[in-house]
Amino acid sequence: MPERTYSILVVEDDPAVRNLVSTALESRCYRHTAVATGKAAIASAATSDPDIVLLDLGLPDMDGVDVIKRIRTWSNMPIIVLSARSEDADKIEALDAGADDYLSKPFSVGELLARLRATERHLGYREEDALPQRSVFTNGGLVIDYAAGIVTLDEAPLHLTPMEYKLLCLLAHNIDRVLTHQYILHEVWGASQEGDLASLRVFMGTLRKKIEDNPSRPRYIQTHVGVGYRMVRV
Ligand code: CA
């Protein structure tokens, strides 16, 4: 089967960044369309049904977050936000609105292409979701047997608390995606105890001690300072 070519919708009003992104995409033979406004982005997303959207948040006619919200009313197409640096609140808002990932500006072409590849892998998994759900998750030496509720690392069984297990499964289910603190708290602790960031940090610390060779330089679970956590495919 020939390798699939993904189509990308680029939404960016800054011509310099738009050209940089277009050139990078052309170098890897991506099909792509570039638009400069939120309205054009929504129209293009609806008519051309791209595989992945690269979205700037600061657009001349509307907020990028509102573009995400609009697209999410009919589509789960992956959206990667291109965000200005050190605006954590904007990134969190965008991820909570339904963005799949973000890149801080200025970003390198190498990182952009790597994020696209990660998103493509994720798309591949989504297509597989139509098949019966896999009951075993594998990432490097980490194996979660969901049916049995057993986690092993390099074939040695891990003894996780129920909370650590829940946290690990949530990250594994969303591999390669940044999960915000708010989202994790809501999913693991439920709405009743939202906002307990300190507990999340404690559980993340104990989980890392169990799954990371060097918890201060984690391999499996990345920290996105001020935003949340991501399980990385190793
Ligand atoms: Ca902009």
Coordinates of N, CA and C and ligand atoms in Angstrom, one line a residue:
M1 N 0.8 -1.2 0.0 CA 0.0 0.0 0.0 C 0.9 1.2 0.0
P2 N 0.6 2.2 -0.9 CA 1.5 3.4 -0.9 C 1.3 4.2 0.4
E3 N 2.3 4.9 0.8 CA 2.2 5.7 2.0 C 1.2 6.8 1.8
R4 N 0.4 7.1 2.8 CA -0.7 8.1 2.6 C -0.1 9.5 2.7
T5 N -0.6 10.4 1.8 CA -0.2 11.8 1.9 C -1.2 12.6 2.7
Y6 N -0.8 13.2 3.7 CA -1.8 13.9 4.5 C -1.9 15.4 4.0
S7 N -3.1 15.9 4.1 CA -3.4 17.3 3.7 C -3.5 18.2 4.9
I8 N -2.8 19.3 4.8 CA -2.7 20.2 6.0 C -3.3 21.5 5.6
L9 N -4.1 22.1 6.6 CA -4.6 23.4 6.4 C -3.8 24.3 7.4
V10 N -3.1 25.3 6.8 CA -2.3 26.3 7.5 C -3.1 27.6 7.7
V11 N -3.2 28.0 9.0 CA -4.0 29.2 9.3 C -3.0 30.1 10.0
E12 N -2.6 31.2 9.3 CA -1.5 32.0 9.8 C -1.6 33.4 9.1
D13 N -1.7 34.5 9.8 CA -1.8 35.8 9.2 C -0.4 36.4 8.9
D14 N 0.6 35.9 9.6 CA 1.9 36.5 9.4 C 2.6 35.9 8.2
P15 N 2.8 36.7 7.1 CA 3.3 36.1 5.9 C 4.6 35.4 6.0
A16 N 5.5 35.9 6.9 CA 6.8 35.2 7.1 C 6.7 33.8 7.7
V17 N 5.8 33.7 8.7 CA 5.6 32.4 9.3 C 4.9 31.5 8.3
R18 N 3.9 32.0 7.6 CA 3.2 31.2 6.6 C 4.1 30.7 5.6
N19 N 5.0 31.5 5.1 CA 6.0 31.0 4.1 C 6.9 30.0 4.6
L20 N 7.3 30.2 5.9 CA 8.2 29.2 6.5 C 7.5 27.8 6.6
V21 N 6.3 27.9 7.1 CA 5.5 26.6 7.2 C 5.2 26.0 5.9
S22 N 4.8 26.8 4.9 CA 4.5 26.3 3.6 C 5.8 25.6 3.0
T23 N 6.9 26.3 3.1 CA 8.2 25.7 2.5 C 8.5 24.4 3.2
A24 N 8.3 24.3 4.5 CA 8.6 23.1 5.3 C 7.7 22.0 4.8
L25 N 6.4 22.3 4.6 CA 5.5 21.3 4.2 C 5.8 20.8 2.8
E26 N 6.1 21.8 1.9 CA 6.5 21.4 0.5 C 7.7 20.5 0.5
S27 N 8.6 20.8 1.4 CA 9.9 19.9 1.4 C 9.6 18.5 1.7
R28 N 8.4 18.2 2.4 CA 8.1 16.9 2.7 C 6.9 16.4 1.9
C29 N 6.6 17.1 0.8 CA 5.5 16.7 -0.1 C 4.1 16.6 0.6
Y30 N 3.9 17.4 1.6 CA 2.5 17.5 2.1 C 1.6 18.3 1.1
R31 N 0.4 17.9 1.0 CA -0.5 18.8 0.3 C -1.0 19.8 1.3
H32 N -1.0 21.1 0.9 CA -1.5 22.0 1.9 C -2.2 23.2 1.3
T33 N -3.0 23.9 2.1 CA -3.7 25.1 1.8 C -3.3 26.1 2.9
A34 N -3.1 27.3 2.5 CA -2.8 28.3 3.6 C -3.8 29.5 3.5
V35 N -4.3 29.8 4.7 CA -5.3 30.9 4.8 C -4.8 31.9 5.9
A36 N -5.4 33.1 5.9 CA -4.8 34.1 6.8 C -5.9 34.6 7.9
T37 N -7.1 34.1 7.8 CA -8.1 34.5 8.7 C -8.9 33.4 9.3
G38 N -9.6 33.7 10.4 CA -10.4 32.6 11.1 C -11.5 32.2 10.2
K39 N -12.2 33.1 9.6 CA -13.4 32.8 8.8 C -13.0 31.9 7.6
A40 N -11.8 32.3 7.0 CA -11.3 31.4 5.8 C -11.0 30.0 6.4
A41 N -10.4 30.0 7.6 CA -10.0 28.7 8.2 C -11.2 27.8 8.3
I42 N -12.3 28.4 8.9 CA -13.5 27.6 9.2 C -14.1 27.1 7.8
A43 N -14.1 28.0 6.8 CA -14.7 27.6 5.5 C -13.9 26.5 4.9
S44 N -12.5 26.7 5.0 CA -11.7 25.7 4.3 C -11.7 24.4 5.0
A45 N -11.8 24.4 6.4 CA -11.9 23.1 7.1 C -13.2 22.4 6.8
A46 N -14.2 23.2 6.5 CA -15.5 22.5 6.2 C -15.6 22.0 4.8
T47 N -14.9 22.7 3.8 CA -15.1 22.3 2.4 C -14.0 21.3 2.0
S48 N -12.7 21.6 2.5 CA -11.7 20.7 2.0 C -11.3 19.5 2.9
D49 N -11.9 19.5 4.1 CA -11.7 18.4 5.1 C -10.3 18.0 5.2
P50 N -9.4 18.9 5.7 CA -8.0 18.5 5.8 C -7.8 17.5 6.9
D51 N -6.6 16.8 6.8 CA -6.3 15.8 7.8 C -5.8 16.4 9.1
I52 N -5.1 17.5 9.0 CA -4.5 18.2 10.1 C -4.6 19.7 9.9
V53 N -4.9 20.5 11.0 CA -4.9 21.9 10.9 C -3.8 22.5 11.7
L54 N -3.0 23.4 11.2 CA -2.0 24.2 11.9 C -2.6 25.6 12.1
L55 N -2.8 25.9 13.4 CA -3.6 27.1 13.6 C -2.9 28.1 14.5
D56 N -2.7 29.3 14.0 CA -2.2 30.5 14.8 C -3.4 30.9 15.6
L57 N -3.1 31.4 16.9 CA -4.2 31.8 17.8 C -4.5 33.3 17.5
G58 N -3.5 34.1 17.2 CA -3.7 35.5 17.0 C -4.1 35.9 15.6
L59 N -5.4 35.8 15.2 CA -5.8 36.1 13.9 C -6.5 37.4 13.8
P60 N -6.5 38.0 12.6 CA -7.0 39.4 12.5 C -8.5 39.5 12.7
D61 N -9.3 38.5 12.4 CA -10.7 38.6 12.4 C -11.4 37.9 13.6
M62 N -10.7 36.9 14.2 CA -11.3 36.2 15.3 C -10.2 35.5 16.1
D63 N -10.5 35.1 17.3 CA -9.6 34.4 18.2 C -9.5 33.0 17.7
G64 N -8.2 32.5 17.6 CA -8.0 31.1 17.2 C -8.8 30.1 18.0
V65 N -8.9 30.4 19.3 CA -9.7 29.4 20.2 C -11.1 29.3 19.7
D66 N -11.7 30.4 19.2 CA -13.1 30.3 18.7 C -13.1 29.5 17.4
V67 N -12.0 29.5 16.6 CA -11.9 28.7 15.4 C -11.9 27.2 15.8
I68 N -11.2 26.9 16.9 CA -11.1 25.5 17.4 C -12.5 25.1 17.8
K69 N -13.2 25.9 18.6 CA -14.5 25.6 19.1 C -15.5 25.3 17.9
R70 N -15.4 26.2 16.9 CA -16.3 26.0 15.7 C -16.0 24.7 15.0
I71 N -14.8 24.4 14.8 CA -14.4 23.2 14.1 C -14.9 22.0 14.9
R72 N -14.7 22.1 16.2 CA -15.1 20.9 17.1 C -16.6 20.6 17.1
T73 N -17.4 21.6 16.6 CA -18.8 21.3 16.6 C -19.1 20.2 15.5
W74 N -18.2 20.0 14.5 CA -18.6 18.9 13.6 C -17.4 18.0 13.3
S75 N -16.2 18.3 13.8 CA -15.1 17.4 13.4 C -14.1 17.2 14.5
N76 N -13.4 16.1 14.5 CA -12.3 15.8 15.4 C -11.0 15.9 14.7
M77 N -10.9 16.5 13.6 CA -9.6 16.6 12.8 C -8.6 17.2 13.8
P78 N -7.4 16.6 13.8 CA -6.3 17.1 14.7 C -6.0 18.6 14.4
I79 N -5.9 19.4 15.5 CA -5.5 20.8 15.4 C -4.3 21.0 16.2
I80 N -3.2 21.5 15.5 CA -2.0 21.9 16.2 C -1.9 23.4 16.3
V81 N -1.9 23.9 17.5 CA -1.8 25.4 17.7 C -0.4 25.9 17.6
L82 N -0.3 27.0 16.9 CA 1.0 27.7 16.8 C 0.8 28.9 17.7
S83 N 1.5 28.9 18.9 CA 1.2 29.9 19.9 C 2.4 30.8 20.2
A84 N 2.1 32.0 20.5 CA 3.2 32.9 20.9 C 3.8 32.4 22.2
R85 N 5.1 32.7 22.4 CA 5.8 32.2 23.5 C 5.3 32.7 24.8
S86 N 5.4 31.9 25.9 CA 5.1 32.2 27.3 C 3.7 32.8 27.5
E87 N 2.8 32.2 26.7 CA 1.3 32.5 27.0 C 0.7 31.2 27.4
D88 N 1.0 30.7 28.5 CA 0.5 29.4 29.0 C -1.0 29.4 29.1
A89 N -1.6 30.5 29.5 CA -3.0 30.5 29.7 C -3.7 30.3 28.3
D90 N -3.1 30.9 27.3 CA -3.7 30.7 25.9 C -3.6 29.3 25.5
K91 N -2.4 28.7 25.8 CA -2.2 27.3 25.4 C -3.2 26.4 26.1
I92 N -3.4 26.6 27.4 CA -4.3 25.8 28.1 C -5.7 25.9 27.6
E93 N -6.1 27.2 27.3 CA -7.5 27.4 26.8 C -7.7 26.7 25.5
A94 N -6.6 26.8 24.6 CA -6.7 26.1 23.3 C -6.8 24.6 23.4
L95 N -6.0 24.0 24.3 CA -6.0 22.6 24.5 C -7.4 22.2 25.1
D96 N -7.9 22.9 26.0 CA -9.2 22.6 26.6 C -10.3 22.8 25.6
A97 N -10.1 23.7 24.6 CA -11.2 23.9 23.6 C -11.2 22.8 22.6
G98 N -10.1 22.0 22.6 CA -10.1 20.9 21.7 C -8.9 20.8 20.8
A99 N -7.9 21.6 21.0 CA -6.6 21.5 20.2 C -5.9 20.2 20.7
D100 N -5.2 19.6 19.8 CA -4.5 18.4 20.1 C -3.1 18.6 20.5
D101 N -2.5 19.7 20.2 CA -1.1 19.9 20.5 C -0.8 21.4 20.3
Y102 N 0.4 21.9 20.8 CA 0.7 23.2 20.5 C 2.2 23.3 20.2
L103 N 2.6 24.3 19.5 CA 4.0 24.6 19.2 C 4.2 26.1 19.6
S104 N 5.2 26.3 20.4 CA 5.5 27.7 20.8 C 6.3 28.4 19.8
K105 N 5.9 29.6 19.5 CA 6.7 30.4 18.6 C 7.8 31.1 19.3
P106 N 9.0 31.3 18.8 CA 9.4 30.7 17.5 C 9.7 29.3 17.6
F107 N 9.3 28.5 16.5 CA 9.5 27.1 16.6 C 10.5 26.7 15.4
S108 N 11.1 25.5 15.6 CA 12.0 25.1 14.5 C 11.2 24.3 13.5
V109 N 11.6 24.3 12.3 CA 11.0 23.4 11.2 C 11.1 22.0 11.6
G110 N 12.2 21.6 12.2 CA 12.4 20.2 12.6 C 11.3 19.8 13.6
E111 N 11.0 20.7 14.6 CA 10.0 20.4 15.6 C 8.6 20.3 15.0
L112 N 8.4 21.3 14.1 CA 7.1 21.3 13.4 C 6.8 19.9 12.7
L113 N 7.8 19.5 12.0 CA 7.6 18.3 11.2 C 7.5 17.1 12.1
A114 N 8.2 17.1 13.3 CA 8.1 16.0 14.2 C 6.7 15.9 14.9
R115 N 6.2 17.1 15.2 CA 4.8 17.2 15.7 C 3.8 16.6 14.7
L116 N 4.0 17.0 13.4 CA 3.1 16.5 12.4 C 3.2 14.9 12.3
R117 N 4.4 14.4 12.4 CA 4.6 12.9 12.3 C 3.9 12.3 13.5
A118 N 4.0 12.9 14.7 CA 3.4 12.4 15.9 C 1.8 12.4 15.7
T119 N 1.3 13.5 15.1 CA -0.1 13.6 14.9 C -0.6 12.6 13.9
E120 N 0.3 12.3 12.9 CA -0.1 11.3 11.9 C -0.2 9.9 12.5
R121 N 0.8 9.6 13.4 CA 0.7 8.3 14.1 C -0.6 8.2 14.9
H122 N -1.0 9.4 15.5 CA -2.2 9.4 16.3 C -3.4 9.1 15.4
L123 N -3.3 9.7 14.2 CA -4.4 9.5 13.2 C -4.5 8.0 12.9
G124 N -3.4 7.4 12.7 CA -3.3 6.0 12.4 C -4.0 5.2 13.5
Y125 N -3.8 5.6 14.7 CA -4.4 4.9 15.8 C -5.9 5.1 15.8
R126 N -6.3 6.3 15.5 CA -7.7 6.6 15.5 C -8.4 5.7 14.4
E127 N -7.8 5.6 13.3 CA -8.4 4.7 12.3 C -8.5 3.3 12.7
E128 N -7.5 2.9 13.6 CA -7.5 1.5 14.1 C -8.6 1.4 15.2
D129 N -9.1 2.5 15.7 CA -10.1 2.5 16.8 C -11.4 1.8 16.3
A130 N -11.6 1.8 15.0 CA -12.7 1.2 14.5 C -12.7 -0.3 14.7
L131 N -11.5 -0.8 14.8 CA -11.3 -2.3 15.1 C -11.5 -2.5 16.5
P132 N -11.7 -3.8 16.9 CA -11.9 -4.1 18.4 C -10.7 -3.4 19.2
Q133 N -11.0 -2.8 20.3 CA -10.0 -2.1 21.1 C -8.9 -3.1 21.5
R134 N -7.7 -2.6 21.4 CA -6.6 -3.4 21.9 C -6.6 -3.4 23.4
S135 N -6.4 -4.6 23.9 CA -6.4 -4.7 25.4 C -5.0 -4.6 26.0
V136 N -4.0 -4.5 25.2 CA -2.6 -4.4 25.7 C -2.0 -3.2 25.1
F137 N -1.5 -2.3 25.9 CA -0.8 -1.1 25.5 C 0.7 -1.3 25.7
T138 N 1.5 -1.0 24.7 CA 3.0 -1.1 24.8 C 3.6 0.2 24.4
N139 N 4.6 0.6 25.2 CA 5.4 1.8 24.8 C 6.8 1.5 25.4
G140 N 7.7 1.3 24.5 CA 9.1 0.9 25.0 C 9.0 -0.3 25.9
G141 N 9.5 -0.2 27.1 CA 9.5 -1.3 28.0 C 8.2 -1.4 28.9
L142 N 7.3 -0.4 28.7 CA 6.1 -0.3 29.5 C 5.0 -1.0 28.8
V143 N 4.4 -1.9 29.6 CA 3.2 -2.6 29.0 C 2.1 -2.5 30.0
I144 N 0.9 -2.1 29.5 CA -0.3 -2.1 30.4 C -1.3 -3.2 29.8
D145 N -1.6 -4.1 30.6 CA -2.6 -5.1 30.2 C -3.9 -4.6 30.8
Y146 N -4.8 -3.9 30.0 CA -5.9 -3.3 30.6 C -6.9 -4.3 31.2
A147 N -7.1 -5.4 30.4 CA -8.0 -6.4 30.8 C -7.7 -7.0 32.2
A148 N -6.3 -7.2 32.4 CA -5.9 -7.8 33.6 C -5.6 -6.8 34.7
G149 N -5.5 -5.5 34.3 CA -5.1 -4.5 35.2 C -3.7 -4.6 35.7
I150 N -2.8 -5.1 34.8 CA -1.4 -5.3 35.3 C -0.5 -4.4 34.4
V151 N 0.5 -3.8 35.1 CA 1.5 -3.0 34.4 C 2.9 -3.6 34.6
T152 N 3.6 -3.7 33.6 CA 5.0 -4.2 33.7 C 6.0 -3.3 33.1
L153 N 7.2 -3.2 33.6 CA 8.2 -2.4 33.0 C 9.4 -3.3 32.8
D154 N 9.9 -3.3 31.6 CA 10.9 -4.3 31.2 C 10.7 -5.7 31.8
E155 N 9.4 -6.1 31.7 CA 8.9 -7.4 32.1 C 8.8 -7.6 33.6
A156 N 9.2 -6.6 34.4 CA 9.0 -6.7 35.8 C 7.7 -6.1 36.2
P157 N 6.8 -6.8 37.0 CA 5.6 -6.2 37.4 C 5.7 -5.0 38.3
L158 N 4.9 -4.0 38.0 CA 4.9 -2.7 38.8 C 3.7 -2.8 39.8
H159 N 4.0 -2.3 41.0 CA 2.9 -2.2 42.0 C 2.4 -0.8 42.1
L160 N 1.3 -0.5 41.4 CA 0.8 0.9 41.3 C -0.4 1.0 42.2
T161 N -0.6 2.2 42.8 CA -1.8 2.4 43.6 C -2.9 2.6 42.5
P162 N -4.2 2.5 43.0 CA -5.3 2.7 42.0 C -5.2 4.1 41.3
M163 N -4.8 5.1 42.0 CA -4.7 6.5 41.5 C -3.6 6.5 40.4
E164 N -2.4 5.9 40.8 CA -1.3 5.9 39.8 C -1.7 5.2 38.6
Y165 N -2.4 4.1 38.7 CA -2.8 3.3 37.6 C -3.8 4.1 36.7
K166 N -4.7 4.8 37.3 CA -5.7 5.6 36.5 C -5.0 6.7 35.8
L167 N -4.0 7.3 36.4 CA -3.2 8.4 35.8 C -2.4 7.9 34.6
L168 N -1.8 6.7 34.9 CA -1.0 6.1 33.8 C -1.8 5.7 32.6
C169 N -3.0 5.1 32.8 CA -3.9 4.7 31.8 C -4.4 5.9 31.0
L170 N -4.7 7.0 31.7 CA -5.2 8.2 31.0 C -4.1 8.8 30.1
L171 N -2.9 8.8 30.5 CA -1.8 9.3 29.7 C -1.5 8.4 28.5
A172 N -1.6 7.1 28.8 CA -1.4 6.1 27.7 C -2.5 6.1 26.7
H173 N -3.7 6.3 27.1 CA -4.8 6.4 26.1 C -4.6 7.7 25.2
N174 N -3.9 8.7 25.7 CA -3.7 9.9 25.0 C -2.3 10.1 24.6
I175 N -1.6 9.0 24.3 CA -0.1 9.1 24.0 C 0.1 10.2 22.9
D176 N 1.2 10.9 23.1 CA 1.6 12.0 22.2 C 0.8 13.3 22.4
R177 N -0.2 13.2 23.2 CA -1.0 14.5 23.4 C -0.7 15.1 24.7
V178 N -0.7 16.4 24.7 CA -0.5 17.2 26.0 C -1.8 17.2 26.7
L179 N -1.9 16.7 27.9 CA -3.1 16.8 28.7 C -2.9 17.9 29.8
T180 N -3.9 18.8 29.8 CA -3.7 19.9 30.8 C -4.0 19.4 32.2
H181 N -3.4 20.1 33.2 CA -3.7 19.7 34.6 C -5.2 19.6 34.9
Q182 N -5.9 20.6 34.4 CA -7.4 20.7 34.6 C -8.0 19.4 34.0
Y183 N -7.6 19.0 32.8 CA -8.2 17.8 32.2 C -7.9 16.6 33.0
I184 N -6.7 16.4 33.4 CA -6.2 15.3 34.2 C -7.0 15.2 35.5
L185 N -7.1 16.3 36.2 CA -7.8 16.4 37.5 C -9.2 15.9 37.3
H186 N -9.8 16.4 36.3 CA -11.2 16.1 36.0 C -11.4 14.6 35.7
E187 N -10.5 14.1 34.9 CA -10.6 12.7 34.5 C -10.3 11.7 35.6
V188 N -9.3 12.0 36.4 CA -8.8 11.1 37.4 C -9.5 11.3 38.7
W189 N -9.7 12.5 39.1 CA -10.3 12.7 40.5 C -11.8 13.0 40.4
G190 N -12.3 13.3 39.2 CA -13.7 13.7 39.1 C -13.9 15.2 39.4
A191 N -15.1 15.6 39.0 CA -15.4 17.0 39.1 C -15.4 17.5 40.5
S192 N -15.7 16.7 41.5 CA -15.9 17.1 42.8 C -14.6 17.6 43.4
Q193 N -13.4 17.1 43.0 CA -12.2 17.6 43.6 C -11.3 18.3 42.7
E194 N -11.9 19.0 41.7 CA -11.1 19.7 40.7 C -10.2 20.8 41.4
G195 N -9.1 21.0 40.8 CA -8.2 22.1 41.3 C -7.1 21.6 42.3
D196 N -7.1 20.3 42.6 CA -6.0 19.9 43.5 C -4.7 19.5 42.8
L197 N -4.1 20.6 42.3 CA -2.9 20.4 41.6 C -1.7 19.8 42.4
A198 N -1.7 20.1 43.7 CA -0.7 19.6 44.6 C -0.7 18.0 44.6
S199 N -2.0 17.5 44.7 CA -2.1 16.0 44.7 C -1.6 15.4 43.4
L200 N -2.0 16.1 42.3 CA -1.6 15.6 41.0 C 0.0 15.5 40.9
R201 N 0.6 16.5 41.4 CA 2.1 16.5 41.4 C 2.7 15.4 42.3
V202 N 2.0 15.2 43.4 CA 2.5 14.1 44.3 C 2.3 12.7 43.6
F203 N 1.2 12.5 43.0 CA 0.9 11.2 42.3 C 1.9 11.0 41.1
M204 N 2.1 12.1 40.4 CA 3.0 12.1 39.3 C 4.4 11.7 39.7
G205 N 4.8 12.3 40.9 CA 6.1 12.0 41.4 C 6.3 10.6 41.8
T206 N 5.3 10.0 42.5 CA 5.4 8.6 42.9 C 5.3 7.7 41.7
L207 N 4.5 8.0 40.7 CA 4.4 7.2 39.4 C 5.7 7.2 38.7
R208 N 6.3 8.4 38.6 CA 7.6 8.5 37.9 C 8.7 7.7 38.6
K209 N 8.7 7.7 39.9 CA 9.7 6.9 40.7 C 9.6 5.4 40.2
K210 N 8.3 5.0 39.9 CA 8.1 3.6 39.6 C 8.4 3.3 38.1
I211 N 8.2 4.2 37.2 CA 8.3 3.9 35.8 C 9.6 4.5 35.1
E212 N 10.2 5.5 35.7 CA 11.3 6.2 35.1 C 12.6 5.7 35.7
D213 N 13.6 5.5 34.9 CA 15.0 5.1 35.4 C 15.5 6.3 36.2
N214 N 15.3 7.5 35.7 CA 15.7 8.7 36.4 C 14.6 9.7 36.4
P215 N 13.8 9.7 37.6 CA 12.6 10.5 37.6 C 12.9 12.0 37.4
S216 N 14.1 12.5 37.6 CA 14.3 13.9 37.4 C 14.6 14.2 35.9
R217 N 14.8 13.1 35.1 CA 14.9 13.3 33.6 C 14.0 12.3 33.0
P218 N 12.7 12.5 33.1 CA 11.7 11.4 32.7 C 11.7 11.2 31.2
R219 N 11.6 9.9 30.9 CA 11.6 9.4 29.5 C 10.2 9.2 29.0
Y220 N 9.3 8.7 29.8 CA 8.0 8.3 29.4 C 7.0 9.5 29.5
I221 N 7.1 10.2 30.6 CA 6.1 11.3 30.8 C 6.8 12.6 30.9
Q222 N 6.5 13.5 30.0 CA 7.1 14.8 29.9 C 6.3 15.8 30.6
T223 N 6.9 16.8 31.3 CA 6.2 17.9 31.9 C 6.2 19.0 31.0
H224 N 5.0 19.6 30.8 CA 4.9 20.9 30.1 C 4.6 21.9 31.2
V225 N 5.6 22.7 31.5 CA 5.6 23.6 32.7 C 4.4 24.5 32.6
G226 N 3.6 24.6 33.6 CA 2.4 25.5 33.6 C 1.2 25.0 32.8
V227 N 1.4 23.9 32.1 CA 0.3 23.4 31.2 C -0.2 22.0 31.6
G228 N 0.7 21.0 31.6 CA 0.3 19.7 31.9 C 1.4 18.6 31.6
Y229 N 0.9 17.5 31.2 CA 1.8 16.3 31.0 C 1.5 15.6 29.7
R230 N 2.5 15.0 29.2 CA 2.3 14.2 27.9 C 3.1 12.9 28.0
M231 N 2.5 11.8 27.7 CA 3.3 10.6 27.5 C 3.9 10.6 26.1
V232 N 5.2 10.3 26.1 CA 5.9 10.4 24.8 C 6.1 8.9 24.4
R233 N 5.9 8.7 23.1 CA 6.2 7.4 22.5 C 7.7 7.2 22.5
V234 N 8.2 6.2 23.2 CA 9.7 6.0 23.3 C 10.2 4.9 22.3
Ligands
CA1 CA -1.0 36.0 14.2

